[in-house]
Short mmCIF file of N, CA and C in Angstrom, two decimals:
data_model
loop_
_atom_site.label_atom_id
_atom_site.label_comp_id
_atom_site.label_asym_id
_atom_site.label_seq_id
_atom_site.Cartn_x
_atom_site.Cartn_y
_atom_site.Cartn_z
N MET A 829 92.07 36.10 116.26
CA MET A 829 92.57 35.46 115.07
C MET A 829 93.65 36.37 114.47
N SER A 830 94.73 35.81 114.14
CA SER A 830 95.84 36.55 113.54
C SER A 830 95.54 36.90 112.10
N PRO A 831 95.96 38.10 111.64
CA PRO A 831 95.74 38.45 110.23
C PRO A 831 96.34 37.43 109.27
N ALA A 832 97.42 36.73 109.69
CA ALA A 832 98.03 35.73 108.82
C ALA A 832 97.10 34.53 108.60
N ILE A 833 96.17 34.32 109.49
CA ILE A 833 95.26 33.18 109.39
C ILE A 833 94.02 33.53 108.58
N LEU A 834 93.70 34.79 108.49
CA LEU A 834 92.51 35.21 107.76
C LEU A 834 92.69 35.02 106.26
N PRO A 835 91.63 34.63 105.58
CA PRO A 835 91.73 34.49 104.13
C PRO A 835 91.80 35.86 103.46
N GLU A 836 92.28 35.88 102.24
CA GLU A 836 92.26 37.11 101.46
C GLU A 836 90.80 37.46 101.18
N PRO A 837 90.43 38.74 101.28
CA PRO A 837 89.03 39.12 101.02
C PRO A 837 88.53 38.66 99.65
N ALA A 838 89.36 38.79 98.63
CA ALA A 838 88.95 38.37 97.28
C ALA A 838 88.69 36.86 97.23
N ALA A 839 89.44 36.10 98.01
CA ALA A 839 89.24 34.65 98.04
C ALA A 839 87.90 34.30 98.69
N VAL A 840 87.53 35.04 99.71
CA VAL A 840 86.22 34.80 100.36
C VAL A 840 85.11 35.03 99.34
N LEU A 841 85.22 36.11 98.59
CA LEU A 841 84.20 36.41 97.59
C LEU A 841 84.15 35.34 96.50
N ALA A 842 85.31 34.96 96.00
CA ALA A 842 85.38 34.03 94.87
C ALA A 842 85.10 32.58 95.25
N ASN A 843 85.47 32.18 96.45
CA ASN A 843 85.37 30.77 96.83
C ASN A 843 84.11 30.43 97.61
N THR A 844 83.23 31.38 97.78
CA THR A 844 81.98 31.14 98.50
C THR A 844 80.84 31.01 97.50
N ASP A 845 80.05 29.97 97.66
CA ASP A 845 78.87 29.78 96.81
C ASP A 845 77.72 30.57 97.43
N TRP A 846 77.71 31.86 97.17
CA TRP A 846 76.73 32.76 97.80
C TRP A 846 75.30 32.38 97.46
N GLY A 847 75.07 31.83 96.28
CA GLY A 847 73.73 31.43 95.89
C GLY A 847 73.19 30.26 96.70
N ALA A 848 74.09 29.49 97.31
CA ALA A 848 73.69 28.36 98.13
C ALA A 848 73.48 28.76 99.59
N LEU A 849 73.85 29.99 99.93
CA LEU A 849 73.72 30.48 101.30
C LEU A 849 72.51 31.39 101.42
N GLU A 850 72.00 31.49 102.63
CA GLU A 850 70.84 32.34 102.86
C GLU A 850 71.14 33.42 103.89
N HIS A 851 70.41 34.52 103.75
CA HIS A 851 70.38 35.56 104.77
C HIS A 851 68.91 35.81 105.10
N ALA A 852 68.60 36.88 105.75
CA ALA A 852 67.24 37.11 106.24
C ALA A 852 66.18 37.14 105.15
N TYR A 853 66.57 37.48 103.92
CA TYR A 853 65.58 37.66 102.87
C TYR A 853 65.76 36.74 101.68
N GLY A 854 66.40 35.60 101.89
CA GLY A 854 66.56 34.63 100.81
C GLY A 854 68.02 34.34 100.53
N THR A 855 68.32 34.02 99.28
CA THR A 855 69.70 33.67 98.95
C THR A 855 70.60 34.90 99.06
N ALA A 856 71.86 34.63 99.31
CA ALA A 856 72.82 35.69 99.55
C ALA A 856 73.58 36.10 98.29
N GLU A 857 72.98 35.90 97.14
CA GLU A 857 73.64 36.27 95.88
C GLU A 857 73.96 37.76 95.80
N ASP A 858 73.23 38.58 96.54
CA ASP A 858 73.46 40.02 96.52
C ASP A 858 74.57 40.47 97.47
N THR A 859 74.99 39.59 98.34
CA THR A 859 75.94 39.97 99.39
C THR A 859 77.35 40.28 98.88
N PRO A 860 77.93 39.54 97.93
CA PRO A 860 79.28 39.91 97.47
C PRO A 860 79.36 41.34 96.95
N ALA A 861 78.39 41.77 96.20
CA ALA A 861 78.40 43.14 95.69
C ALA A 861 78.34 44.15 96.84
N GLN A 862 77.59 43.83 97.86
CA GLN A 862 77.49 44.73 99.01
C GLN A 862 78.81 44.76 99.78
N LEU A 863 79.48 43.62 99.89
CA LEU A 863 80.78 43.60 100.57
C LEU A 863 81.80 44.45 99.82
N VAL A 864 81.83 44.33 98.51
CA VAL A 864 82.74 45.13 97.70
C VAL A 864 82.38 46.61 97.83
N ALA A 865 81.09 46.90 97.96
CA ALA A 865 80.63 48.29 98.06
C ALA A 865 81.06 48.96 99.37
N LEU A 866 81.56 48.20 100.32
CA LEU A 866 82.07 48.81 101.54
C LEU A 866 83.22 49.78 101.25
N PHE A 867 83.86 49.60 100.10
CA PHE A 867 84.96 50.47 99.70
C PHE A 867 84.59 51.41 98.55
N ALA A 868 83.32 51.63 98.34
CA ALA A 868 82.87 52.54 97.28
C ALA A 868 83.39 53.96 97.56
N ASP A 869 83.48 54.74 96.51
CA ASP A 869 83.98 56.11 96.65
C ASP A 869 83.02 57.02 97.40
N ASP A 870 81.73 56.73 97.31
CA ASP A 870 80.76 57.64 97.94
C ASP A 870 80.19 57.04 99.23
N GLN A 871 80.02 57.91 100.22
CA GLN A 871 79.54 57.50 101.53
C GLN A 871 78.15 56.86 101.49
N PRO A 872 77.19 57.35 100.71
CA PRO A 872 75.88 56.70 100.70
C PRO A 872 75.94 55.23 100.26
N THR A 873 76.79 54.92 99.30
CA THR A 873 76.93 53.53 98.86
C THR A 873 77.57 52.69 99.95
N ARG A 874 78.59 53.23 100.61
CA ARG A 874 79.22 52.51 101.73
C ARG A 874 78.22 52.29 102.86
N SER A 875 77.42 53.29 103.14
CA SER A 875 76.40 53.17 104.19
C SER A 875 75.38 52.10 103.86
N GLN A 876 74.94 52.06 102.60
CA GLN A 876 73.98 51.05 102.17
C GLN A 876 74.58 49.65 102.31
N ALA A 877 75.85 49.50 101.97
CA ALA A 877 76.52 48.20 102.09
C ALA A 877 76.60 47.77 103.55
N LEU A 878 76.93 48.70 104.43
CA LEU A 878 77.01 48.36 105.85
C LEU A 878 75.63 48.04 106.41
N ASP A 879 74.63 48.77 105.97
CA ASP A 879 73.26 48.46 106.39
C ASP A 879 72.85 47.07 105.92
N HIS A 880 73.29 46.66 104.73
CA HIS A 880 73.00 45.30 104.24
C HIS A 880 73.58 44.27 105.22
N LEU A 881 74.78 44.52 105.70
CA LEU A 881 75.38 43.58 106.67
C LEU A 881 74.57 43.53 107.96
N HIS A 882 74.21 44.68 108.46
CA HIS A 882 73.52 44.74 109.75
C HIS A 882 72.06 44.31 109.67
N HIS A 883 71.38 44.59 108.57
CA HIS A 883 69.94 44.36 108.52
C HIS A 883 69.50 43.21 107.64
N VAL A 884 70.42 42.63 106.89
CA VAL A 884 70.08 41.50 106.02
C VAL A 884 70.90 40.27 106.37
N VAL A 885 72.21 40.44 106.44
CA VAL A 885 73.10 39.30 106.73
C VAL A 885 73.04 38.93 108.21
N HIS A 886 72.78 39.90 109.06
CA HIS A 886 72.72 39.67 110.51
C HIS A 886 71.44 40.30 111.07
N HIS A 887 70.34 40.03 110.44
CA HIS A 887 69.04 40.62 110.78
C HIS A 887 68.59 40.22 112.17
N GLN A 888 68.31 41.19 113.01
CA GLN A 888 67.79 40.99 114.36
C GLN A 888 68.62 39.99 115.16
N ASN A 889 69.95 40.13 115.05
CA ASN A 889 70.90 39.28 115.78
C ASN A 889 70.80 37.80 115.44
N THR A 890 70.24 37.49 114.29
CA THR A 890 70.17 36.10 113.84
C THR A 890 71.37 35.82 112.95
N LEU A 891 72.02 34.69 113.19
CA LEU A 891 73.14 34.27 112.36
C LEU A 891 72.61 33.37 111.26
N TYR A 892 72.92 33.72 110.03
CA TYR A 892 72.50 32.95 108.87
C TYR A 892 73.73 32.28 108.25
N ALA A 893 73.51 31.40 107.31
CA ALA A 893 74.63 30.74 106.63
C ALA A 893 75.55 31.76 105.98
N ALA A 894 75.02 32.84 105.48
CA ALA A 894 75.83 33.87 104.82
C ALA A 894 76.58 34.75 105.82
N THR A 895 76.22 34.71 107.09
CA THR A 895 76.87 35.55 108.08
C THR A 895 78.34 35.18 108.25
N VAL A 896 78.65 33.90 108.23
CA VAL A 896 80.03 33.46 108.47
C VAL A 896 80.99 33.95 107.39
N PRO A 897 80.74 33.69 106.10
CA PRO A 897 81.70 34.22 105.12
C PRO A 897 81.70 35.74 105.05
N ALA A 898 80.56 36.37 105.31
CA ALA A 898 80.54 37.84 105.32
C ALA A 898 81.41 38.37 106.47
N ALA A 899 81.31 37.73 107.63
CA ALA A 899 82.13 38.13 108.77
C ALA A 899 83.61 37.88 108.50
N LEU A 900 83.93 36.79 107.81
CA LEU A 900 85.32 36.52 107.43
C LEU A 900 85.85 37.62 106.51
N TYR A 901 85.03 38.03 105.56
CA TYR A 901 85.43 39.11 104.65
C TYR A 901 85.68 40.39 105.44
N VAL A 902 84.75 40.73 106.31
CA VAL A 902 84.89 41.96 107.10
C VAL A 902 86.14 41.88 107.98
N ALA A 903 86.36 40.74 108.63
CA ALA A 903 87.55 40.58 109.46
C ALA A 903 88.82 40.74 108.63
N ALA A 904 88.79 40.22 107.41
CA ALA A 904 89.97 40.28 106.54
C ALA A 904 90.27 41.70 106.05
N ILE A 905 89.27 42.58 106.03
CA ILE A 905 89.52 43.94 105.56
C ILE A 905 89.80 44.92 106.69
N LEU A 906 89.76 44.49 107.91
CA LEU A 906 89.91 45.41 109.04
C LEU A 906 91.24 46.16 109.05
N LEU A 907 92.29 45.56 108.53
CA LEU A 907 93.58 46.23 108.52
C LEU A 907 93.77 47.16 107.32
N ASP A 908 92.82 47.14 106.41
CA ASP A 908 92.89 48.03 105.25
C ASP A 908 92.74 49.47 105.73
N PRO A 909 93.62 50.37 105.31
CA PRO A 909 93.55 51.75 105.79
C PRO A 909 92.25 52.48 105.46
N ARG A 910 91.49 51.99 104.47
CA ARG A 910 90.21 52.63 104.13
C ARG A 910 89.11 52.23 105.10
N CYS A 911 89.33 51.22 105.88
CA CYS A 911 88.29 50.65 106.73
C CYS A 911 87.67 51.64 107.74
N PRO A 912 88.42 52.50 108.41
CA PRO A 912 87.79 53.40 109.39
C PRO A 912 86.73 54.32 108.80
N SER A 913 86.77 54.56 107.50
CA SER A 913 85.79 55.47 106.90
C SER A 913 84.49 54.77 106.55
N ILE A 914 84.41 53.48 106.78
CA ILE A 914 83.20 52.74 106.44
C ILE A 914 82.26 52.77 107.63
N LYS A 915 81.21 53.56 107.52
CA LYS A 915 80.20 53.61 108.57
C LYS A 915 78.89 54.05 107.95
N GLY A 916 77.83 53.64 108.58
CA GLY A 916 76.51 54.00 108.10
C GLY A 916 75.93 55.13 108.93
N PRO A 917 74.85 55.73 108.46
CA PRO A 917 74.25 56.85 109.18
C PRO A 917 73.64 56.42 110.51
N THR A 918 73.19 55.18 110.59
CA THR A 918 72.56 54.72 111.83
C THR A 918 73.23 53.46 112.36
N THR A 919 74.38 53.11 111.82
CA THR A 919 75.06 51.89 112.24
C THR A 919 76.47 52.21 112.70
N SER A 920 77.07 51.25 113.36
CA SER A 920 78.42 51.40 113.86
C SER A 920 79.42 51.24 112.73
N PRO A 921 80.64 51.73 112.92
CA PRO A 921 81.67 51.50 111.90
C PRO A 921 81.91 50.01 111.69
N VAL A 922 82.43 49.68 110.53
CA VAL A 922 82.65 48.29 110.18
C VAL A 922 83.63 47.62 111.13
N ARG A 923 84.49 48.37 111.78
CA ARG A 923 85.46 47.76 112.70
C ARG A 923 84.78 47.01 113.83
N CYS A 924 83.58 47.37 114.20
CA CYS A 924 82.92 46.67 115.29
C CYS A 924 81.95 45.61 114.79
N ALA A 925 81.72 45.53 113.49
CA ALA A 925 80.70 44.62 112.96
C ALA A 925 80.92 43.16 113.37
N PRO A 926 82.11 42.56 113.19
CA PRO A 926 82.24 41.15 113.58
C PRO A 926 82.01 40.93 115.06
N SER A 927 82.46 41.84 115.92
CA SER A 927 82.25 41.65 117.34
C SER A 927 80.78 41.78 117.72
N CYS A 928 80.03 42.55 116.94
CA CYS A 928 78.60 42.71 117.20
C CYS A 928 77.82 41.47 116.77
N TRP A 929 78.42 40.65 115.92
CA TRP A 929 77.72 39.48 115.39
C TRP A 929 77.86 38.25 116.27
N GLY A 930 78.30 38.43 117.48
CA GLY A 930 78.49 37.29 118.38
C GLY A 930 77.20 36.69 118.88
N GLY A 931 76.08 37.32 118.57
CA GLY A 931 74.79 36.76 118.96
C GLY A 931 74.20 37.44 120.16
#
């Protein structure tokens, strides 16, 4: 997918009814804050946000309704220069997250 085709990350957050979507543990109302936290100043917060993606939004390789807009957001931020620094202590960097969500 070309970057020109991807939505703006802020548009994904604003235009998605996260409360109507589900992830592994219920409604995805908590997911927008976690997506924004991928760019937090401190590494522990970024790690927690990435863990949320891997263990809640895409729990045990299951695709949930919230997985699609979360993956769109992640794909849309991949060209951001801050993106390579987003990684968790036990997870892969965010650059590989959408490709890992293929099922």
